[in-house]
Amino acid sequence: MKSLRKKLLLLGLMLVAISVKAQENIKPIEALLRDNTDENPNSYYKDTNNKLQNLVGTWIYDSGTDYFQITFFKEKVIENEYENVYEDKLFTKFLYKKNGRVIYDNYGTNSYPREQGLINTKPSQIQSAFVKNMKIGFIYLEPSTNDCHRRKVGSLDIIYSNSNPPKLSWKRTTATGYFRTRPCSNGVEPDDSDFVIPEDMVLTKLL
C-alpha cells in the first residue's frame, strides 16, 4: 500500500513538474530586442504595453497626388517553434493610388486572413519586426512588378502620436545590405524597380 502511495505521489510530482515546465512565460514584446529565444523556451512576447495595439485599425495619407490606405492587424504568431516561443506581430493590407490610378490593392479576398492561406500572390509584406520605446520597426517589401520578388528590401519606422485624431509618422529607408540577388525558382530575376509608396508620410487614423 505504501509502495502504491509512493508511486502515486511521484506520478503527481512529475505531472506538476511537466505542467510548470509547459506554462507560458509572458514577457513584454520589447524584450525581444535583447533576448535569445533559444534560451527562453515556452515564452510569449506579448504586446503588454499596447504599442502594437495603438496601430490596429485603418490609416490614410492623401496628398492630392498620392493616396495611401493601410490597415494593421495584430496576431499571436510562432517566433521559435523548437522552443515554443510566440510573439505578437502586426500584419497589413494596403491600397496605393497615384493620380487616381490604383498601383497596389491587396484588400481583396486573396490578402487576408493569413491563417487560411489566403495571401497576396505578389511577393510583398509590411509587418512589424521590433518595438523600441515609441518606435515600431517593420520589414518592408512592396509587391513586385514581375513573377519574382523585389531585389530591394526596406526598413520602416513608425511612431504613433496620440493626437485627435491619432497620427502615424511613417519613415522608410532602403536596406541596401539586404538586397535579394538570387533568381526565383521559376528562373525569373528579381524585380529591380524602385519602391513607389512615399517614403515619408504622416497618416491619420480613420475613425
mmCIF file of C-alpha atoms in Angstrom:
data_model
loop_
_atom_site.group_PDB
_atom_site.id
_atom_site.type_symbol
_atom_site.label_atom_id
_atom_site.label_comp_id
_atom_site.label_asym_id
_atom_site.label_seq_id
_atom_site.Cartn_x
_atom_site.Cartn_y
_atom_site.Cartn_z
ATOM 1 C CA MET A 1 0.000 0.000 0.000
ATOM 2 C CA LYS A 2 2.849 2.335 0.925
ATOM 3 C CA SER A 3 4.535 1.461 -2.368
ATOM 4 C CA LEU A 4 1.370 2.406 -4.281
ATOM 5 C CA ARG A 5 1.086 5.705 -2.411
ATOM 6 C CA LYS A 6 4.711 6.425 -3.142
ATOM 7 C CA LYS A 7 4.224 5.735 -6.859
ATOM 8 C CA LEU A 8 1.111 7.934 -6.989
ATOM 9 C CA LEU A 9 2.975 10.721 -5.196
ATOM 10 C CA LEU A 10 5.890 10.508 -7.633
ATOM 11 C CA LEU A 11 3.470 10.490 -10.574
ATOM 12 C CA GLY A 12 1.712 13.563 -9.189
ATOM 13 C CA LEU A 13 5.022 15.394 -8.731
ATOM 14 C CA MET A 14 6.040 14.525 -12.302
ATOM 15 C CA LEU A 15 2.754 15.850 -13.676
ATOM 16 C CA VAL A 16 3.163 19.074 -11.701
ATOM 17 C CA ALA A 17 6.735 19.461 -12.986
ATOM 18 C CA ILE A 18 5.593 18.925 -16.586
ATOM 19 C CA SER A 19 2.745 21.409 -16.113
ATOM 20 C CA VAL A 20 5.065 24.064 -14.666
ATOM 21 C CA LYS A 21 7.590 23.494 -17.449
ATOM 22 C CA ALA A 22 4.883 23.880 -20.090
ATOM 23 C CA GLN A 23 3.476 27.075 -18.610
ATOM 24 C CA GLU A 24 3.797 30.101 -20.844
ATOM 25 C CA ASN A 25 6.195 32.739 -19.599
ATOM 26 C CA ILE A 26 4.750 36.117 -20.647
ATOM 27 C CA LYS A 27 7.257 38.869 -21.432
ATOM 28 C CA PRO A 28 6.826 42.349 -22.950
ATOM 29 C CA ILE A 29 7.466 42.356 -26.685
ATOM 30 C CA GLU A 30 10.231 44.948 -26.219
ATOM 31 C CA ALA A 31 12.329 42.203 -24.589
ATOM 32 C CA LEU A 32 12.792 40.504 -27.974
ATOM 33 C CA LEU A 33 15.482 43.080 -28.763
ATOM 34 C CA ARG A 34 17.746 41.649 -26.077
ATOM 35 C CA ASP A 35 16.543 38.063 -25.520
ATOM 36 C CA ASN A 36 17.809 34.954 -27.266
ATOM 37 C CA THR A 37 14.655 32.914 -27.876
ATOM 38 C CA ASP A 38 16.691 29.674 -27.726
ATOM 39 C CA GLU A 39 17.356 30.493 -24.080
ATOM 40 C CA ASN A 40 13.736 31.437 -23.283
ATOM 41 C CA PRO A 41 11.563 28.396 -24.056
ATOM 42 C CA ASN A 42 7.780 28.440 -23.591
ATOM 43 C CA SER A 43 7.692 32.228 -23.771
ATOM 44 C CA TYR A 44 5.116 34.619 -25.194
ATOM 45 C CA TYR A 45 6.440 38.066 -26.089
ATOM 46 C CA LYS A 46 3.206 39.951 -25.672
ATOM 47 C CA ASP A 47 2.163 43.486 -26.543
ATOM 48 C CA THR A 48 1.662 44.190 -22.843
ATOM 49 C CA ASN A 49 2.157 47.954 -23.262
ATOM 50 C CA ASN A 50 -0.228 48.190 -26.254
ATOM 51 C CA LYS A 51 2.435 49.639 -28.557
ATOM 52 C CA LEU A 52 1.197 47.452 -31.412
ATOM 53 C CA GLN A 53 -2.436 47.796 -30.386
ATOM 54 C CA ASN A 54 -2.228 51.558 -30.914
ATOM 55 C CA LEU A 55 -1.699 50.932 -34.625
ATOM 56 C CA VAL A 56 -4.513 48.417 -35.110
ATOM 57 C CA GLY A 57 -7.101 49.846 -37.493
ATOM 58 C CA THR A 58 -7.073 51.788 -40.781
ATOM 59 C CA TRP A 59 -4.903 54.823 -41.569
ATOM 60 C CA ILE A 60 -4.883 57.220 -44.528
ATOM 61 C CA TYR A 61 -2.464 59.580 -46.257
ATOM 62 C CA ASP A 62 -3.726 61.823 -49.080
ATOM 63 C CA SER A 63 -1.531 64.490 -50.685
ATOM 64 C CA GLY A 64 -3.813 65.013 -53.672
ATOM 65 C CA THR A 65 -1.306 63.123 -55.821
ATOM 66 C CA ASP A 66 -0.542 60.140 -53.589
ATOM 67 C CA TYR A 67 -3.316 58.276 -51.759
ATOM 68 C CA PHE A 68 -2.295 55.528 -49.347
ATOM 69 C CA GLN A 69 -4.524 53.486 -47.063
ATOM 70 C CA ILE A 70 -3.237 50.772 -44.734
ATOM 71 C CA THR A 71 -4.921 48.507 -42.209
ATOM 72 C CA PHE A 72 -2.948 46.907 -39.364
ATOM 73 C CA PHE A 73 -3.926 43.573 -37.781
ATOM 74 C CA LYS A 74 -2.350 42.091 -34.657
ATOM 75 C CA GLU A 75 -1.760 38.353 -34.348
ATOM 76 C CA LYS A 76 -0.034 35.996 -31.959
ATOM 77 C CA VAL A 77 2.431 34.022 -34.090
ATOM 78 C CA ILE A 78 5.197 31.472 -33.560
ATOM 79 C CA GLU A 79 8.683 33.016 -33.290
ATOM 80 C CA ASN A 80 10.687 29.892 -32.458
ATOM 81 C CA GLU A 81 8.818 26.624 -32.977
ATOM 82 C CA TYR A 82 11.608 24.482 -31.496
ATOM 83 C CA GLU A 83 11.446 26.318 -28.169
ATOM 84 C CA ASN A 84 7.679 27.038 -28.262
ATOM 85 C CA VAL A 85 8.191 30.817 -28.336
ATOM 86 C CA TYR A 86 5.397 33.111 -29.525
ATOM 87 C CA GLU A 87 5.151 36.849 -30.159
ATOM 88 C CA ASP A 88 2.585 39.486 -31.081
ATOM 89 C CA LYS A 89 3.095 40.848 -34.585
ATOM 90 C CA LEU A 90 1.385 43.356 -36.874
ATOM 91 C CA PHE A 91 0.379 42.397 -40.411
ATOM 92 C CA THR A 92 -1.140 44.667 -43.020
ATOM 93 C CA LYS A 93 -3.160 45.088 -46.160
ATOM 94 C CA PHE A 94 -2.984 48.296 -48.152
ATOM 95 C CA LEU A 95 -4.122 50.380 -51.115
ATOM 96 C CA TYR A 96 -1.931 52.855 -53.009
ATOM 97 C CA LYS A 97 -3.119 55.200 -55.773
ATOM 98 C CA LYS A 98 -1.083 57.686 -57.819
ATOM 99 C CA ASN A 99 -3.038 60.490 -59.518
ATOM 100 C CA GLY A 100 -6.191 58.430 -59.017
ATOM 101 C CA ARG A 101 -4.731 55.294 -60.639
ATOM 102 C CA VAL A 102 -4.562 52.158 -58.474
ATOM 103 C CA ILE A 103 -0.980 50.882 -58.188
ATOM 104 C CA TYR A 104 -1.402 48.347 -55.350
ATOM 105 C CA ASP A 105 -4.519 46.903 -53.776
ATOM 106 C CA ASN A 106 -4.294 43.790 -51.603
ATOM 107 C CA TYR A 107 -7.545 44.432 -49.743
ATOM 108 C CA GLY A 108 -9.244 41.707 -51.765
ATOM 109 C CA THR A 109 -10.208 38.226 -50.609
ATOM 110 C CA ASN A 110 -6.747 36.916 -51.538
ATOM 111 C CA SER A 111 -4.934 39.048 -48.983
ATOM 112 C CA TYR A 112 -6.345 38.253 -45.531
ATOM 113 C CA PRO A 113 -6.664 36.384 -43.216
ATOM 114 C CA ARG A 114 -3.248 34.747 -43.471
ATOM 115 C CA GLU A 115 -4.116 31.709 -41.341
ATOM 116 C CA GLN A 116 -6.390 30.438 -44.122
ATOM 117 C CA GLY A 117 -3.550 30.598 -46.603
ATOM 118 C CA LEU A 118 -5.209 33.485 -48.438
ATOM 119 C CA ILE A 119 -2.296 35.771 -49.174
ATOM 120 C CA ASN A 120 -1.477 38.248 -51.897
ATOM 121 C CA THR A 121 0.156 36.313 -54.730
ATOM 122 C CA LYS A 122 2.664 39.109 -55.360
ATOM 123 C CA PRO A 123 5.689 38.989 -53.022
ATOM 124 C CA SER A 124 5.161 41.818 -50.555
ATOM 125 C CA GLN A 125 4.990 42.408 -46.846
ATOM 126 C CA ILE A 126 4.789 45.242 -44.380
ATOM 127 C CA GLN A 127 4.972 43.594 -40.966
ATOM 128 C CA SER A 128 6.328 44.557 -37.576
ATOM 129 C CA ALA A 129 9.793 43.372 -36.570
ATOM 130 C CA PHE A 130 10.579 45.052 -33.237
ATOM 131 C CA VAL A 131 9.361 47.556 -30.662
ATOM 132 C CA LYS A 132 11.740 50.078 -29.104
ATOM 133 C CA ASN A 133 10.440 52.903 -26.931
ATOM 134 C CA MET A 134 7.874 54.790 -29.037
ATOM 135 C CA LYS A 135 9.169 53.411 -32.346
ATOM 136 C CA ILE A 136 7.986 50.259 -34.102
ATOM 137 C CA GLY A 137 10.294 48.817 -36.745
ATOM 138 C CA PHE A 138 8.895 46.993 -39.767
ATOM 139 C CA ILE A 139 10.136 44.706 -42.501
ATOM 140 C CA TYR A 140 9.115 46.404 -45.752
ATOM 141 C CA LEU A 141 8.596 44.884 -49.204
ATOM 142 C CA GLU A 142 6.273 46.249 -51.874
ATOM 143 C CA PRO A 143 4.576 43.990 -54.426
ATOM 144 C CA SER A 144 6.836 43.208 -57.376
ATOM 145 C CA THR A 145 6.088 44.056 -60.998
ATOM 146 C CA ASN A 146 7.069 40.616 -62.320
ATOM 147 C CA ASP A 147 6.804 36.962 -61.270
ATOM 148 C CA CYS A 148 9.669 37.176 -58.809
ATOM 149 C CA HIS A 149 10.264 39.092 -55.588
ATOM 150 C CA ARG A 150 11.762 42.567 -55.431
ATOM 151 C CA ARG A 151 15.527 42.899 -55.212
ATOM 152 C CA LYS A 152 15.198 45.843 -52.845
ATOM 153 C CA VAL A 153 14.338 45.395 -49.183
ATOM 154 C CA GLY A 154 13.177 48.246 -46.969
ATOM 155 C CA SER A 155 13.072 49.052 -43.293
ATOM 156 C CA LEU A 156 10.239 51.151 -41.948
ATOM 157 C CA ASP A 157 9.961 53.099 -38.699
ATOM 158 C CA ILE A 158 6.548 54.122 -37.417
ATOM 159 C CA ILE A 159 5.896 56.392 -34.451
ATOM 160 C CA TYR A 160 2.403 56.713 -33.001
ATOM 161 C CA SER A 161 1.051 60.075 -31.848
ATOM 162 C CA ASN A 162 -1.952 60.112 -29.513
ATOM 163 C CA SER A 163 -3.422 63.270 -31.034
ATOM 164 C CA ASN A 164 -7.037 63.914 -32.017
ATOM 165 C CA PRO A 165 -7.375 62.167 -34.393
ATOM 166 C CA PRO A 166 -4.344 59.863 -33.849
ATOM 167 C CA LYS A 167 -1.412 60.228 -36.287
ATOM 168 C CA LEU A 168 1.384 57.988 -37.508
ATOM 169 C CA SER A 169 4.823 59.197 -38.573
ATOM 170 C CA TRP A 170 5.987 56.881 -41.387
ATOM 171 C CA LYS A 171 9.640 56.866 -42.496
ATOM 172 C CA ARG A 172 11.016 54.231 -44.854
ATOM 173 C CA THR A 173 14.619 53.618 -45.877
ATOM 174 C CA THR A 174 16.117 51.157 -48.339
ATOM 175 C CA ALA A 175 18.174 48.487 -46.587
ATOM 176 C CA THR A 176 20.999 48.130 -49.111
ATOM 177 C CA GLY A 177 22.725 45.414 -47.101
ATOM 178 C CA TYR A 178 19.807 43.039 -47.525
ATOM 179 C CA PHE A 179 19.171 43.125 -51.284
ATOM 180 C CA ARG A 180 17.966 39.776 -52.618
ATOM 181 C CA THR A 181 20.032 38.812 -55.652
ATOM 182 C CA ARG A 182 19.123 35.202 -56.437
ATOM 183 C CA PRO A 183 16.597 34.409 -59.168
ATOM 184 C CA CYS A 184 13.303 32.854 -58.128
ATOM 185 C CA SER A 185 12.644 29.116 -58.542
ATOM 186 C CA ASN A 186 10.847 29.875 -61.832
ATOM 187 C CA GLY A 187 14.094 31.311 -63.238
ATOM 188 C CA VAL A 188 12.851 34.924 -63.216
ATOM 189 C CA GLU A 189 15.322 37.551 -61.972
ATOM 190 C CA PRO A 190 14.258 39.755 -59.025
ATOM 191 C CA ASP A 191 12.293 42.908 -59.809
ATOM 192 C CA ASP A 192 14.859 45.721 -59.721
ATOM 193 C CA SER A 193 12.403 48.650 -59.797
ATOM 194 C CA ASP A 194 12.245 51.279 -57.064
ATOM 195 C CA PHE A 195 9.667 51.426 -54.294
ATOM 196 C CA VAL A 196 6.758 53.684 -55.228
ATOM 197 C CA ILE A 197 4.837 54.273 -51.985
ATOM 198 C CA PRO A 198 6.054 57.601 -50.495
ATOM 199 C CA GLU A 199 8.927 57.115 -48.064
ATOM 200 C CA ASP A 200 7.949 59.896 -45.649
ATOM 201 C CA MET A 201 4.298 60.401 -44.639
ATOM 202 C CA VAL A 202 2.035 61.361 -41.770
ATOM 203 C CA LEU A 203 -1.055 59.149 -41.716
ATOM 204 C CA THR A 204 -4.338 59.884 -39.954
ATOM 205 C CA LYS A 205 -6.477 57.210 -38.348
ATOM 206 C CA LEU A 206 -9.817 56.524 -39.997
ATOM 207 C CA LEU A 207 -12.307 56.708 -37.128
#
